[in-house]
Coordinates of C-alpha atoms in Angstrom, one line a residue:
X1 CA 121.8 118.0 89.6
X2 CA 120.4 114.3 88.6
X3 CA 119.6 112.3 91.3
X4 CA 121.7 109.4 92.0
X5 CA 121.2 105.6 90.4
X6 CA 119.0 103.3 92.3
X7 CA 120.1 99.8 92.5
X8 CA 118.0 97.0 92.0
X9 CA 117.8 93.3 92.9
X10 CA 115.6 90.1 92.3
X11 CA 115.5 87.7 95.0
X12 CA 115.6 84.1 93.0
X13 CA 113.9 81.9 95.5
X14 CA 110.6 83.0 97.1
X15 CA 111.4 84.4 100.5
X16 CA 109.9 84.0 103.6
X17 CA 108.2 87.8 105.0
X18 CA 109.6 88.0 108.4
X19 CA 113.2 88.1 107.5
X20 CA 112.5 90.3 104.4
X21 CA 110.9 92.7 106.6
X22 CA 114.0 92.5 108.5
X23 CA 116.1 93.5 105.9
X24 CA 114.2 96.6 104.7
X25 CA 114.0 97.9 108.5
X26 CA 117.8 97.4 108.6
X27 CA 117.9 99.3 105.1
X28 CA 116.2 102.3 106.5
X29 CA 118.5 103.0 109.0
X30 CA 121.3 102.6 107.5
X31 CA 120.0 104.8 105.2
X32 CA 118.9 106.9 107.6
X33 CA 122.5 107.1 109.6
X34 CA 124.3 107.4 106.6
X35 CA 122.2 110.8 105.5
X36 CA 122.6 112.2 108.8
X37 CA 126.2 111.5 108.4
X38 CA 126.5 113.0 105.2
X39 CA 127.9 109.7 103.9
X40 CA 126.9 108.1 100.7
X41 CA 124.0 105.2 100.9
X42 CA 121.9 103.4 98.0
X43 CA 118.5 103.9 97.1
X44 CA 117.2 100.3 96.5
X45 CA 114.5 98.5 95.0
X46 CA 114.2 94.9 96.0
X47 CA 111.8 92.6 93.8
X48 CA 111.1 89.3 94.9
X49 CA 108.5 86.7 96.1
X50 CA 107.0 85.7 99.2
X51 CA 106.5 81.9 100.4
X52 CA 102.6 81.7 101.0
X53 CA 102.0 84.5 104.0
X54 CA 98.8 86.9 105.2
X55 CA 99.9 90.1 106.3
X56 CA 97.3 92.5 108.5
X57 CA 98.3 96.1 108.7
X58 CA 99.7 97.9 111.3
X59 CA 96.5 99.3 112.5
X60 CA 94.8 96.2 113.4
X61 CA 94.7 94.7 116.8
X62 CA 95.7 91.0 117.4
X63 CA 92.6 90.5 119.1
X64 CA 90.9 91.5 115.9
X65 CA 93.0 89.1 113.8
X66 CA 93.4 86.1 116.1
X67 CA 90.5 83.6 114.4
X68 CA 92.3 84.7 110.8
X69 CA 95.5 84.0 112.3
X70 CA 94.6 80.7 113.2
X71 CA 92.3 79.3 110.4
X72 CA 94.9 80.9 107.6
X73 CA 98.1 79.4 109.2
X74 CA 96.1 75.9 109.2
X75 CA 96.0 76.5 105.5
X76 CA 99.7 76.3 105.5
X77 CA 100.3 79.8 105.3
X78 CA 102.5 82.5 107.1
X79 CA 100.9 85.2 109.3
X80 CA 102.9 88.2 109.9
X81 CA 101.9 91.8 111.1
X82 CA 103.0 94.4 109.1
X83 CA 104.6 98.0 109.4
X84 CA 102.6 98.9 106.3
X85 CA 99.5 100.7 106.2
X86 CA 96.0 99.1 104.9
X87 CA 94.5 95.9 105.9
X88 CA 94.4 91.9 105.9
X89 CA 96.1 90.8 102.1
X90 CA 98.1 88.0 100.9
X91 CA 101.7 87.5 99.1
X92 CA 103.2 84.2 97.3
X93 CA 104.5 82.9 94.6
X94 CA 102.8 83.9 91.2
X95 CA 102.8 87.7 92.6
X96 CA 105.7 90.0 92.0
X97 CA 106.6 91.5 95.1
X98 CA 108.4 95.3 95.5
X99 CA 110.1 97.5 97.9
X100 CA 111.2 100.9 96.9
X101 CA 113.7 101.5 99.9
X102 CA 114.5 105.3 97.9
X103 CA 115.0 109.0 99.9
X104 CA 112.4 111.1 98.2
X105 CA 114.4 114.2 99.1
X106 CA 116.5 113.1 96.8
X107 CA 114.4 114.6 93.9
X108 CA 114.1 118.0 93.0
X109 CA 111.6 119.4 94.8
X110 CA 111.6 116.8 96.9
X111 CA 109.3 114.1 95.9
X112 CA 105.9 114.0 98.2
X113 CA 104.1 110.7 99.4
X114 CA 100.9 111.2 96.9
X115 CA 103.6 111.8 94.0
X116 CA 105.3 108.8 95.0
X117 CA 102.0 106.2 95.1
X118 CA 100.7 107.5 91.9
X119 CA 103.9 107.0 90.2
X120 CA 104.4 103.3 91.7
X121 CA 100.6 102.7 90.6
X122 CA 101.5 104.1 87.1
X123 CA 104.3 102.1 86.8
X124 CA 102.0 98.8 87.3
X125 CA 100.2 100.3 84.7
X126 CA 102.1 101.0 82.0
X127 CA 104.0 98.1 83.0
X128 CA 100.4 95.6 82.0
X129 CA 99.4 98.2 79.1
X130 CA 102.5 98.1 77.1
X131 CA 103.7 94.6 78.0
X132 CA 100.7 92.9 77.9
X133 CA 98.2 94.6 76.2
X134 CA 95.8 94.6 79.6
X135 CA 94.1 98.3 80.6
X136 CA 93.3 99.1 83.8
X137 CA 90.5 101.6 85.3
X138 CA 90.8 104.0 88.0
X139 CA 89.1 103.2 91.3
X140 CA 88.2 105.1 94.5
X141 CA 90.3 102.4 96.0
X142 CA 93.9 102.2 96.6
X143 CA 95.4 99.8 94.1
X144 CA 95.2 98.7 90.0
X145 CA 91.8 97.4 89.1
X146 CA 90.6 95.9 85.5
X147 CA 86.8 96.5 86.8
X148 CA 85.3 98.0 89.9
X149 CA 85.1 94.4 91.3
X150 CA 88.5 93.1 89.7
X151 CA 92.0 93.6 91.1
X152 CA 95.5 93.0 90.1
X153 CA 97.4 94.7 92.0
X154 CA 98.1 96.1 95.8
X155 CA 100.2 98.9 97.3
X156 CA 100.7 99.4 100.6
X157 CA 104.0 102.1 101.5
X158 CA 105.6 103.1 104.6
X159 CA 107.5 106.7 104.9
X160 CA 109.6 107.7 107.5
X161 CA 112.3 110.8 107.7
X162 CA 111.1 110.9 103.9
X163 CA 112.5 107.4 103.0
X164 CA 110.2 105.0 101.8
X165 CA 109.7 101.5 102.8
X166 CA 107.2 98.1 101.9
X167 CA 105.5 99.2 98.3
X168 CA 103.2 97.1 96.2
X169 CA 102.4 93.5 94.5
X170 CA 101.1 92.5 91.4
X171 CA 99.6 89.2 90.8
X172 CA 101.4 87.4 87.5
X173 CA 100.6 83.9 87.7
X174 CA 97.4 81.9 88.8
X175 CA 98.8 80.4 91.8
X176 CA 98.0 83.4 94.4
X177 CA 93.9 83.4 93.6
X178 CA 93.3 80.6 95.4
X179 CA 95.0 81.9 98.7
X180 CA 93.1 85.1 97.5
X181 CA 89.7 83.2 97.7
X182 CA 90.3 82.5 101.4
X183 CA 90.1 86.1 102.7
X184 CA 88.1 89.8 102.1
X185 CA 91.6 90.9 101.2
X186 CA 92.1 94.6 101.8
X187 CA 88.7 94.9 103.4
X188 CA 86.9 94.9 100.1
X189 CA 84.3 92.4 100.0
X190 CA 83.0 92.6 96.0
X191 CA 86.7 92.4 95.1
X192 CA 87.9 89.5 93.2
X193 CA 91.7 89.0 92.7
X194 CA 93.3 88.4 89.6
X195 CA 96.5 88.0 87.6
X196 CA 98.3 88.8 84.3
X197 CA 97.8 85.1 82.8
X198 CA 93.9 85.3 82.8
X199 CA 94.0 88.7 81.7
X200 CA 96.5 88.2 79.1
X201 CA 94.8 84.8 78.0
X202 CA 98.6 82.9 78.5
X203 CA 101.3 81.6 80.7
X204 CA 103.6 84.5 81.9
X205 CA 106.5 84.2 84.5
X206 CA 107.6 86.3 86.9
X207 CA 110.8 86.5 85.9
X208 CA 109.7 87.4 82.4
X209 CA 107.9 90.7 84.2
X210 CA 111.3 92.3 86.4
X211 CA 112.8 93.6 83.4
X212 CA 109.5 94.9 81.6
X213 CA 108.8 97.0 85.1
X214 CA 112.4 97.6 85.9
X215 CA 112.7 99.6 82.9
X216 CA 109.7 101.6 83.4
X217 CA 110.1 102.0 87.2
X218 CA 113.0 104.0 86.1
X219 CA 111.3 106.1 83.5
X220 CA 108.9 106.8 85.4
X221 CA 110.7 108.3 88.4
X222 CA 113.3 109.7 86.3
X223 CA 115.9 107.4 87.8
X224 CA 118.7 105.1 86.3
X225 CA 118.1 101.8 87.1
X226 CA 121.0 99.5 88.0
X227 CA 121.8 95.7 89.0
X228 CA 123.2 96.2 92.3
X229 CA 126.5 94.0 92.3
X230 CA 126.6 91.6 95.2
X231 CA 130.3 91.0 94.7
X232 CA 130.8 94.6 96.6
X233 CA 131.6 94.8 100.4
X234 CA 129.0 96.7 102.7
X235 CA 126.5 95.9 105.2
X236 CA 123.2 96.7 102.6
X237 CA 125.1 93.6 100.2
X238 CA 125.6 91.0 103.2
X239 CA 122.4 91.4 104.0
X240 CA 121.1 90.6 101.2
X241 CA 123.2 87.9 100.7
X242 CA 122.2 86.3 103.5
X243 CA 118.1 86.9 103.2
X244 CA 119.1 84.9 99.5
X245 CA 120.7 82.0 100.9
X246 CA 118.0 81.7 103.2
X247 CA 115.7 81.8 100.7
X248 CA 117.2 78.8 99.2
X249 CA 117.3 76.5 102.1
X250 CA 113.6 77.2 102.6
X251 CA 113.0 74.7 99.7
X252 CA 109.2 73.8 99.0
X253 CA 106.0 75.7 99.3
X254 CA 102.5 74.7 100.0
X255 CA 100.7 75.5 96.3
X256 CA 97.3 75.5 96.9
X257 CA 95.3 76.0 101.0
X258 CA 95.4 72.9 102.2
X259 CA 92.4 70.8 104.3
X260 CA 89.2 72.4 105.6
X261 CA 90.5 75.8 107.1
X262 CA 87.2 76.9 108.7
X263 CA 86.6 77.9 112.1

């Protein structure tokens, strides 16, 4: 028996993290209520933007973060702990942001966590191979690299009950280096960040990737791919509704880090 759909959506405005985190924790239980329940839920994949924000993993202490926390947000960033694992990275505009919120025992066999990362890596690959002509070379790091020093791309999952949450991000634009530049993101000090416009040599949008990696998300997993429609009634829509409209109201963004942000 074929899997269900999963329903997609792209977030317009760039969003701010805590509230997005919100949303996928409320996802997963839902998701997780409604299986236990035997009634029908969504598996979801939510592509989107962040506003400027630093994100330390789960495993790292406050006390270990406090002087980042301080100097970063001085730049104008966010700083926001994470439920993911890994460590200290960033997220903004320029970088496509997405959450697989999917039930891997949904596949036949049921799908397991290694599976699932190298699939979402291979769809960041293929999705810069045959869209933009840019190759990619294994590491012995988590993540897409163009070199050994040279990165393009995070990912960083949560799974809980078998249902997945956070996912990866892909740099499309120039605008996220600079905030990249401020920080050993990941914990890998030779590692430079990059992005699809120096690789590709030319201006590319985000908006011009979703459909390029929507399609081979899908293909990928074996999975049809659908717009979820906000016009429904249910408590995964309003949600989402909501996280958009606040999106919008957050207007402007600080572009580059701003003043001297050392300690």
């Amino acid at each position: 028996m074929k899997p269900p759909v999963i329903h997609y959506h792209y977030f317009r405005s760039p969003l701010p993290y805590a509230p997005t985190l919100a949303l996928q924790e409320k996802i997963h239980a839902l998701q997780l209520a409604k299986r236990k329940a035997s009634a029908p839920y969504k598996d979801l994949l939510l592509l989107h933007q962040h506003r400027p924000v630093y994100t330390p993993g789960r495993r790292q202490s406050e006390e270990s973060v406090k002087d980042e926390r301080i100097r970063l947000t001085r730049a104008g960033a966010d700083f926001v702990t994470a439920t993911r694992g890994g460590l200290l990275t960033y997220h903004g505009p320029g970088q496509l942001v997405g959450y697989p919120l999917i039930d891997l025992s949904r596949f036949d066999p049921t799908m397991g966590v290694r599976d699932y990362v190298c699939r979402l890596q291979k769809s960041i690959e293929r999705c810069l191979q045959d869209s933009y002509g840019i190759f990619c070379l294994p590491s012995e790091h988590t993540g897409v690299f163009l070199t050994p020093t040279t990165k393009i791309a995070s990912i960083g999952v949560h799974v809980r009950h078998r249902l997945t949450t956070h996912g990866f991000s892909f740099n499309v634009t120039k605008e996220p280096l600079a905030w990249f530049d401020q920080v050993v993101a990941c914990g890998l000090n030779d590692v430079k960040a990059t992005c699809v416009e120096v690789a590709a040599g030319r201006q590319v949008s985000v908006d011009e990737v979703i459909p390029k990696f929507v399609s081979l998300f899908g293909q990928i997993y074996d999975r049809e791919m659908i717009p979820i429609d906000l016009e429904e009634e249910g408590e995964v829509e309003d949600a989402i509704r909501e996280l958009e409209k606040e999106g919008a109201k957050a207007g402007d963004w600080v572009k580059v880090p701003r003043g001297d942000i050392s300690i």
